[in-house]
PDB file of C-alpha atoms in Angstrom:
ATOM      1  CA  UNK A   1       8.461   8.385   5.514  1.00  0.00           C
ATOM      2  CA  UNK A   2       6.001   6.721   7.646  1.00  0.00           C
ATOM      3  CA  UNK A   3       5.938  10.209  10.352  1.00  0.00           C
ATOM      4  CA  UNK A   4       5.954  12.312   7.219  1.00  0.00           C
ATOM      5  CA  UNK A   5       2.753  10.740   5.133  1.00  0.00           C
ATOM      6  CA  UNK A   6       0.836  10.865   8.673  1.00  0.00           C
ATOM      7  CA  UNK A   7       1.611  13.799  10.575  1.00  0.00           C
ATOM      8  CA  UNK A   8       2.691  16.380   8.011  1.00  0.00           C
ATOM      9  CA  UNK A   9       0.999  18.648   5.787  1.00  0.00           C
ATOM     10  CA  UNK A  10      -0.521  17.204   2.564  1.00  0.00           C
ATOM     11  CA  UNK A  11       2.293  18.216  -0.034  1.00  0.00           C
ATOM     12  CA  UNK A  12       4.808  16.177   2.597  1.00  0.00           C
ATOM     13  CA  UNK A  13       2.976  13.240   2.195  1.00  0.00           C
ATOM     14  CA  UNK A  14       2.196  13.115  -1.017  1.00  0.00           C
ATOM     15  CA  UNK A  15       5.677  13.168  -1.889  1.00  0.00           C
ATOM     16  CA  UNK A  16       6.642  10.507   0.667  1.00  0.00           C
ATOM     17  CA  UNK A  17       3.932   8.035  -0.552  1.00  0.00           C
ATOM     18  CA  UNK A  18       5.570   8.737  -4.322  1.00  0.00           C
ATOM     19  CA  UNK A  19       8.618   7.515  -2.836  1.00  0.00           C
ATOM     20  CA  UNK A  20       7.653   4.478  -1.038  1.00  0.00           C
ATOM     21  CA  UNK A  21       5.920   3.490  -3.976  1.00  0.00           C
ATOM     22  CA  UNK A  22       9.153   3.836  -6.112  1.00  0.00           C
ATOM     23  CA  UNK A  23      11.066   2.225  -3.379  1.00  0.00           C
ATOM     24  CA  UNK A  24       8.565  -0.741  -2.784  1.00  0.00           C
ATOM     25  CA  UNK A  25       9.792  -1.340  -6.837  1.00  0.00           C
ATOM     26  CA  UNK A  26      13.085  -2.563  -5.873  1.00  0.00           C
ATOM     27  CA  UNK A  27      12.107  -4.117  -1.941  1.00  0.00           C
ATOM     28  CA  UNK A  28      10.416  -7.871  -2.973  1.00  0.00           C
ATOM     29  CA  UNK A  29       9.827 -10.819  -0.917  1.00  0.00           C
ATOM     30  CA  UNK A  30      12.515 -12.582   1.014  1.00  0.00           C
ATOM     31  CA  UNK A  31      14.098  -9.999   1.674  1.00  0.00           C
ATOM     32  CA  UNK A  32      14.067  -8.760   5.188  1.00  0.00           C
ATOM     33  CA  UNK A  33      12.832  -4.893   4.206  1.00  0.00           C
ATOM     34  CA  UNK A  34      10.027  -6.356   2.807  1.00  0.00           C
ATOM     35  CA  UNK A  35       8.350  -6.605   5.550  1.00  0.00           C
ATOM     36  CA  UNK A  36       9.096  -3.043   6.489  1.00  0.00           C
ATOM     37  CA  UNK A  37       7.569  -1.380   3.447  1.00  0.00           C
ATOM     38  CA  UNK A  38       4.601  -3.607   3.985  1.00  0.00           C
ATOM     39  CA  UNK A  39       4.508  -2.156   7.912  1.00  0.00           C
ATOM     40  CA  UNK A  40       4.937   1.543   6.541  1.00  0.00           C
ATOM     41  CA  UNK A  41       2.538   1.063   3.766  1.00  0.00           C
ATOM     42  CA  UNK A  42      -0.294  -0.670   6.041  1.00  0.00           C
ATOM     43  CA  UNK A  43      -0.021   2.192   8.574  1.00  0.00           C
ATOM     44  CA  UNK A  44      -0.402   4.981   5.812  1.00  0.00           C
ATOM     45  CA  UNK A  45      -3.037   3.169   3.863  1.00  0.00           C
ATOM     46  CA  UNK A  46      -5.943   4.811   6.138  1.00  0.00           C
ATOM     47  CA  UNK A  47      -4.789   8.379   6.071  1.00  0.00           C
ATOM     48  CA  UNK A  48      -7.187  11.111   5.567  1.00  0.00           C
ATOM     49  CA  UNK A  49      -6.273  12.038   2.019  1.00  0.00           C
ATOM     50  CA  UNK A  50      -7.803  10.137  -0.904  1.00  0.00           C
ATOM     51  CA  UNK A  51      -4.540  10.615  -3.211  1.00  0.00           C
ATOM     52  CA  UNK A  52      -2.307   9.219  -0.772  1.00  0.00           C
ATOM     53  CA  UNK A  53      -4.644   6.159  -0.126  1.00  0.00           C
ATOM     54  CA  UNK A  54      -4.624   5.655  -3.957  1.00  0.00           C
ATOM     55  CA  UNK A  55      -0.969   6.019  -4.103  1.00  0.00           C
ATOM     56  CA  UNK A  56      -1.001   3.019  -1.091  1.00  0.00           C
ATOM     57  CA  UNK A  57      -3.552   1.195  -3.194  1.00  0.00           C
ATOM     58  CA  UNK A  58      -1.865   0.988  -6.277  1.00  0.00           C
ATOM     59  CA  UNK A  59       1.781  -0.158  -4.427  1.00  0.00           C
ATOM     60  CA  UNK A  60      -0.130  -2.600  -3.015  1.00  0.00           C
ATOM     61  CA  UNK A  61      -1.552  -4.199  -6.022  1.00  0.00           C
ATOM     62  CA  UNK A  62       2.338  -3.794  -8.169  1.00  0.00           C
ATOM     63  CA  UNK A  63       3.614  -5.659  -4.643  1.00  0.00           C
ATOM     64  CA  UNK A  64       0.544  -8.549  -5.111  1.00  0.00           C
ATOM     65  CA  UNK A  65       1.433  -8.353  -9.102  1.00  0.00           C
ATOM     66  CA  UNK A  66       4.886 -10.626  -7.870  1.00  0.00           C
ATOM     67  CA  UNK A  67       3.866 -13.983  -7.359  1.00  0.00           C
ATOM     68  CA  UNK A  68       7.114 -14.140  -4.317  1.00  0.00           C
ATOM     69  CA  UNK A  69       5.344 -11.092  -2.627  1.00  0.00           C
ATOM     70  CA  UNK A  70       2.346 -12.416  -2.129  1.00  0.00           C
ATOM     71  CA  UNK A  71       2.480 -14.894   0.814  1.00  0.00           C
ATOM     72  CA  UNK A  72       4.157 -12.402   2.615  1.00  0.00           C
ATOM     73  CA  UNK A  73       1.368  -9.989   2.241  1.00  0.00           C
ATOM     74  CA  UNK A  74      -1.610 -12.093   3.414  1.00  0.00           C
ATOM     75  CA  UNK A  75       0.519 -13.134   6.123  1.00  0.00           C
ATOM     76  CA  UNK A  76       1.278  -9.415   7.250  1.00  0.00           C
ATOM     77  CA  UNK A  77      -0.382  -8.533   9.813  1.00  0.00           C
ATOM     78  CA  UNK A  78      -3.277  -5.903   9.385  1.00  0.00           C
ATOM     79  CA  UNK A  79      -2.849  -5.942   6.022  1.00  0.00           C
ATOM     80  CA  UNK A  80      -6.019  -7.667   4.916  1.00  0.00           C
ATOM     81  CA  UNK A  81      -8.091  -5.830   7.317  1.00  0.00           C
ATOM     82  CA  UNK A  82      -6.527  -2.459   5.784  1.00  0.00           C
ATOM     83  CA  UNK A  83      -7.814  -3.623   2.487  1.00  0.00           C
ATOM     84  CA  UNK A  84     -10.884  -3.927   3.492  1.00  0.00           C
ATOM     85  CA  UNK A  85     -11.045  -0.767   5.275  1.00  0.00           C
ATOM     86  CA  UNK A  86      -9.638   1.621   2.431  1.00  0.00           C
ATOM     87  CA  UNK A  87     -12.819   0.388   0.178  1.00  0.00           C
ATOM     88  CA  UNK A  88     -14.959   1.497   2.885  1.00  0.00           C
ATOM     89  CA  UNK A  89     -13.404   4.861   3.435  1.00  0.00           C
ATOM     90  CA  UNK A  90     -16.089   7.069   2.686  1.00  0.00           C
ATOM     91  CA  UNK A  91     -14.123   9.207   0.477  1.00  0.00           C
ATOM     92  CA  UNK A  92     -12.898   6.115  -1.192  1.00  0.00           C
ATOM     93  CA  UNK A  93     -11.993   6.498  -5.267  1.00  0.00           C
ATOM     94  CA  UNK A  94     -12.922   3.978  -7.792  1.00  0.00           C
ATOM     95  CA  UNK A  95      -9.131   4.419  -8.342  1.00  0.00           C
ATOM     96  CA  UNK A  96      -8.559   2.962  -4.797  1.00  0.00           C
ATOM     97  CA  UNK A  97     -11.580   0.641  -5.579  1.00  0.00           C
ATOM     98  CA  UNK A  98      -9.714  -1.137  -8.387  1.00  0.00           C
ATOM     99  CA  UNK A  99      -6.317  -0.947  -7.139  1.00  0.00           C
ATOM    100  CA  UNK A 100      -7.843  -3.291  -3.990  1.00  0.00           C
ATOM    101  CA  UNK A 101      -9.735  -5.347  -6.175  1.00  0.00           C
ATOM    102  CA  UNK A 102      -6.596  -5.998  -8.904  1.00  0.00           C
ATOM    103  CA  UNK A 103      -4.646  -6.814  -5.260  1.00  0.00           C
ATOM    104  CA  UNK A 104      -7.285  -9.051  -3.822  1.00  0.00           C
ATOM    105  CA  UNK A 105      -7.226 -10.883  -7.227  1.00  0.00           C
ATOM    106  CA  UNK A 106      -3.735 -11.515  -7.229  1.00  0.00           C
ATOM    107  CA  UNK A 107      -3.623 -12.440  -3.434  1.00  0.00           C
ATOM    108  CA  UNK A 108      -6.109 -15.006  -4.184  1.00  0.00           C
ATOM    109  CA  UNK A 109      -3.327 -16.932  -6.439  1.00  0.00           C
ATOM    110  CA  UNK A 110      -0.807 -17.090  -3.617  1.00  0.00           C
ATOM    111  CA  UNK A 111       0.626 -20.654  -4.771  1.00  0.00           C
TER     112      UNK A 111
END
C-alpha cells in the first residue's frame, strides 16, 4: 500500500491511504503489525498530495487517541520528526494542522 500511495497516480493512493486508515482501526499496540502500519504510515505522511497527508494525519491522531498506542509512537522512529514536517508542508491544511495538533496532545499523555 506503501508503493501504491507513493509511486502511483493520485486516485491509487488515495484509495490506499483510505485503507490503511481503516486497517490501522483494528492494528493497536503490542501487537507486532503495529509497528508496520506506523512504518507505512510515516513514509506516506510527506507525499505530495494534501488529501493523502490529511488522510495520514487524521490515522495518526485515532492511533495517539489509544492510550496503549502511544508509547509506541513516540518511540517510532521518524515519526516525531514527520509530524513536524507535515505542519510545515507548504501546502499544509488546517485539516492536517489539527489532526497533528489533536496527536501531539495525546502523545503528550503517554503514561
Amino acid at each position: 500500500l506503501t508503493d501504491c500511495i507513493l509511486t502511483d497516480k493520485y486516485e491509487e493512493g488515495y484509495q490506499s491511504v483510505k485503507i490503511m486508515n481503516i486497517l490501522s482501526a483494528e492494528i493497536n499496540s503490542p501487537l507486532p503489525e503495529h509497528h508496520l502500519i506506523l512504518k507505512a504510515l510515516t513514509e506516506s505522511a510527506l507525499t505530495g498530495e494534501p488529501s493523502i497527508r490529511e488522510i495520514v494525519a487524521r490515522t495518526f491522531s485515532e492511533q495517539a487517541s489509544m492510550k496503549e498506542n502511544r508509547s509506541a509512537m513516540v518511540d517510532h522512529p521518524e515519526f516525531l520528526k514527520v509530524l513536524g514536517q507535515m505542519i510545515l508542508e507548504q501546502n499544509c491544511t488546517v485539516e492536517t494542522m489539527e489532526y497533528v495538533v489533536c496527536t501531539i496532545a495525546n502523545l503528550c499523555s503517554v503514561k
